[in-house]
Amino acid sequence: MSTQPGQDAKFFQRGKIEEFRAELQAAETKDKKYQKRKTVLKKVVANITMGNDMSPLFTDVVQCLGTPLLEIKKMVYLFLMSYGRTKPEQIHLVIPSFLQDCNDRNPLIRALAIRTMSYIPIPVVTDALSDQLRHCIKDRDPYVRKTAAICVAKLYTADPRKAERGGFVELLRDLMLDANATVVANAVAALSEIGDRQDGVIFRLNLLIASKLIAALGESSEWGQIYILDSLLRYVPDKHADAEMMAERVIVQLQHANSAVVLTAIKVLLYLMNYMENRRLIDYICKKMGPPLVTLLSSGPEVQYVALRNILLIIQRRPAVLKNDVKVFFCKYNDPIYVKLAKLEIMYRLAREENAREVLAELEEYASEVDIDFVRKAVRSMGRLAIKVEPAADSCIQSLLGLIDTKVSYVVQEAVIVTKDVFRRYPGKYEGIIPKLCENLDALDEPEAKAAMVWILGQFADKIDNADELLDDLVYTFLDEPVEVQLALLTATVKLFIHKHQSDTTKALVHKVLKWATEEIDNPDLRDRGFMYWRMLAMNPTLAGEIVLAEKPAITTDSDRMDRGALDQLLLHTGTLGSIYHKNPETFIRNAAGRALIDSPALNANSRAVLVPLSRPQLPPVAVSVSGPGPTEPTRPSSPPGEAGTSKPSLAVPVASGSSEGRDLLDIDDVTAESGGGGDSGEGYGDIDDDGPTGNAADPYANLGGAFGGYSADEPKPMGNRTGHGGDLDDLLF
Amino acid sequence: AFFVFNQKGEVLISRLYRTDFKRSIADVFRIQVVSNSDVRSPIITLGSTSFFHVRVNNLYVVAVTKTNANAALVFEYCYRFISIAKSYFGKVDEESVKNNFTLIYELIDEINDFGYPQNSEIDTLKTYITTESIVSTAIAAEESSKITTQATGVTSWRRGDVKYKKNEAFVDVIETVNLSMSAKGTILRADVDGHIQMRAYLSGTPECKFGLNDKLVIDKNERGGISDAVELDDCRFHQCVRLNEFDSSRTISFIPPDGEFELMRYRSTSNVKLPLRIIPTVNEIGTSQVSYVVTVKASFSNKLSATSVVLRIPTPLNTTGVECKVASGKAKYVPAENVVVWKIPRIQGGQECTFTATADLTSTTVRQVWARPPIDVDFQVLMFTASGLIVRFLKVFEKSNYHSIKWVRYLTKASGTYQIRVSPRTDAHIMMSDPRLRSFEG
């Protein structure tokens, strides 16, 4: 059965329809062993591949079906799959040939015929197919049956109502109990596809069927195992014991070589744990999941990436899973950039007092690498580490200072941004490094860094001798700055004035800025804020001081973790695109099916309390002319929710002397107000099953990606539609 | 949809499994990925459409979907496509794809239906998808039934009628050592990715049992405290291994595919024996020179030897030339990659080799940041496993009761994974001792 290397590259040449037609016609009279026809057909297929329209050759190519050569038949079928749909008036020419093949003695031919027919979704063909399919579903050969199962899914896609009227869904259901595991797996895949359609039938499993499916796992191909495992999420356990029994039987799949089998098995286990009671078993499963997840990191880089993005979700929900494994997430020098960025986030998540030193040493190493995004994120992580792990704060600050010394512009800017948050987290502890920051004022050219520095100058104007000079310099370009920086400058000069109101330069400075803000600026936020400061200062400067310089609540990393209900829901998509982007698929893929935990007597009370119900359909089923089906989640930076610890200080607590008016004004100090985040005990490493329901009901996805705050430069995300295109990208593409 | 593109973004294979795509979707990929010099993800989503790609040689293997696809499955499928193509054509590049495009169309029609991967066992596929011309009526229906039964059967990876005169099985235990060591010699991470490759040339339907070290701890959580045991953090098995049996009794039993396959993959992080010790000293002398002393020490039995040892020692970007001295092997400065490549064909166990060099730098007006990449070491050591794993037995049972010969070979290697950092980081300033800061405290 040795295969000879092909020599067909020569066929990749643009050809003319007329030539091909002439060659085919010539071949009809004299064609030894059909070699000529074979050659022409190869040229035709090559041209289809290159994107040249070969459809005018329809009748000529179809003629070749008369030859007994299987190779030719397959090429003609390939042609039909490409153009059959566009030739409804000529397709009847091939139906007899299809029908003949459907009844061939050879099962491979029977399967080939129905498979090909089902790829041509026009009524003439589907009508003919329906009759054949009914027989093929009950064919004595399992290969034909497994092909027929997928054909039903195709038929359903082409015409759902016809497929239902034909009773095919019921036939498919019967196939689920077939003696052959491959047939079962394909039937399950087909039913799942139908069940995920918004107009499809509901596909759920009961205990009996679910158990039978699990029994078929051992005999299924690796792909079949994935389809079956995936379908187990359609089984809702009524009793803890059922869920536990099921989980025990799924655990063995974690040892499979195929990473998709492993991730899908993990998805099932995570799902079933919501319905389990036995603490010891839950702990055992968590322990069992860790090593296979780490092993995924020795797969190809693409699979590593999928694994890493999923691990990031899993450890938020089940912190026990990999809590001692931070080392395996250290970056290798030659990891692809997407792997490195994903690892960095996990390293931060797994960092705690015991390993903070190692993690910091790694981050320092990364900060000297070449990729700018990676370096920035490493620097940002150092600051986040300082905020998260108090005992490590000192060494983190030292590292940051070392980095500022490098004078590399983006490193310095990133360090400044994050240092600002460190000041908020540890008031009165690190202000000593301010002069160092001030030395690098000129290096700051990015709005976020500049705004952060300006905030520092204003906030600590009393401790910086030449704050007025520095601010005066910065204000020089006030009118050309982005709003972010303008707002920061406005507030900072007001603070400066309150600190040093006896100075004439300060007075002149604040006057100048207030005048600009109220007279030269069109941005209403800036103007309004300018007016308010102005009036406040004019009416009661002392009170203004109390309000503007009111003590701010310290930053914590509590809200780093995503809300539990949202996590539960997102984990139902483990391994899929949704898990890569950390978004529910229905929010960015049109017609995608959402998933939600389904309530049952066995559902864990905490899970129930935070259950995010599914509302469907989430997206308009048809194209909208406005902005398309892009992600509907809040876009940064207009409303970054729950990002405590980033550049935006939290909504302050009412000041003792403050009237209600005072509170409103406090708001103004900050670009955006935000809620204090959920009630999770951020640093706790217990299983969060123990936690009660958390707050943040308004937006369960609020804390998504919160750990890195507004830093979303590298955050994987589906690309929305660019403005200006005016319509749905999907529709524009084709 | 499934595509293969060449480096220029030309389509070599195009198969649309679903009607929600037109072929023009290929242009979108070309614009977004092939002609984009800064692709930072193997997955790109535009609107509802997602592109997954894997690069191999000069090709892009691409899958496109409008659903919330299982990303791991998609990539595994792409990998599988590549390995099938490799098995059929020997190599996977533009030439081989173009030369066999009709066969590839046949294959992808068989291994994927409507986007659902189907049987992709190479051994089975080769029984009915070949380059030989087959006359459809000539395949006896009976013969085909055999094929279909196998393709959908419990051992879809093996034909029943395999016959060999001499029954042999070769087992290769191949371990890749991942090492990351700090400049000071602290091991930041050391672990082993092992896989057991098997070439089975056995007749009939052989039942195999495979045994590893007696003192083997496969799940670290199970038992602790056996100090000299070989501990595996995790292992994963080929489709043919009965996972239930492994779970209950820790026996690895299976009916192997015919020919070569990966039986098992494992990972070990405890008691990793590092075959080569690297001791680097890198000093920056002013701004004009960097001096190097790098010592390699082979820390395994003197009966064994490391071969194909290649050290890649990084040099600053503004290096003008490097003067190297080595007692064994050859060292050469490669300006294009900013490294000195030191090749040593063979190092006997216990032996030590040293490299000394001085790199001259041009003076630059702007101080260039040198990322100081790590020293990278590639090598191979035959008959050595870094994890300590040993194959104790491989038993073959077949109903005809033939005698079989088994061979085992061990290889520990590193390629791009064994790295020693060189940066003697200038320690960050002790904050409060900085005079500029002290004045500030009050």
PDB file of C-alpha atoms in Angstrom, chain A residues 220 257 370 380 460 510 545 569 646 697:
ATOM      1  CA  SER A 220     -14.920   6.008  20.866  1.00  0.00           C
ATOM      2  CA  ALA A 257      -3.128  12.286  24.849  1.00  0.00           C
ATOM      3  CA  VAL A 370      12.573  43.170  23.805  1.00  0.00           C
ATOM      4  CA  ARG A 380       2.776  46.524  35.603  1.00  0.00           C
ATOM      5  CA  PHE A 460       1.688  65.230  47.387  1.00  0.00           C
ATOM      6  CA  VAL A 510      -4.639  77.806  39.337  1.00  0.00           C
ATOM      7  CA  GLY A 545      -9.673  71.768  50.779  1.00  0.00           C
ATOM      8  CA  GLN A 569     -21.207  30.392  33.483  1.00  0.00           C
ATOM      9  CA  THR A 646      -5.824  51.119  38.669  1.00  0.00           C
ATOM     10  CA  ALA A 697     -25.216  41.955  40.739  1.00  0.00           C
TER      11      ALA A 697
END
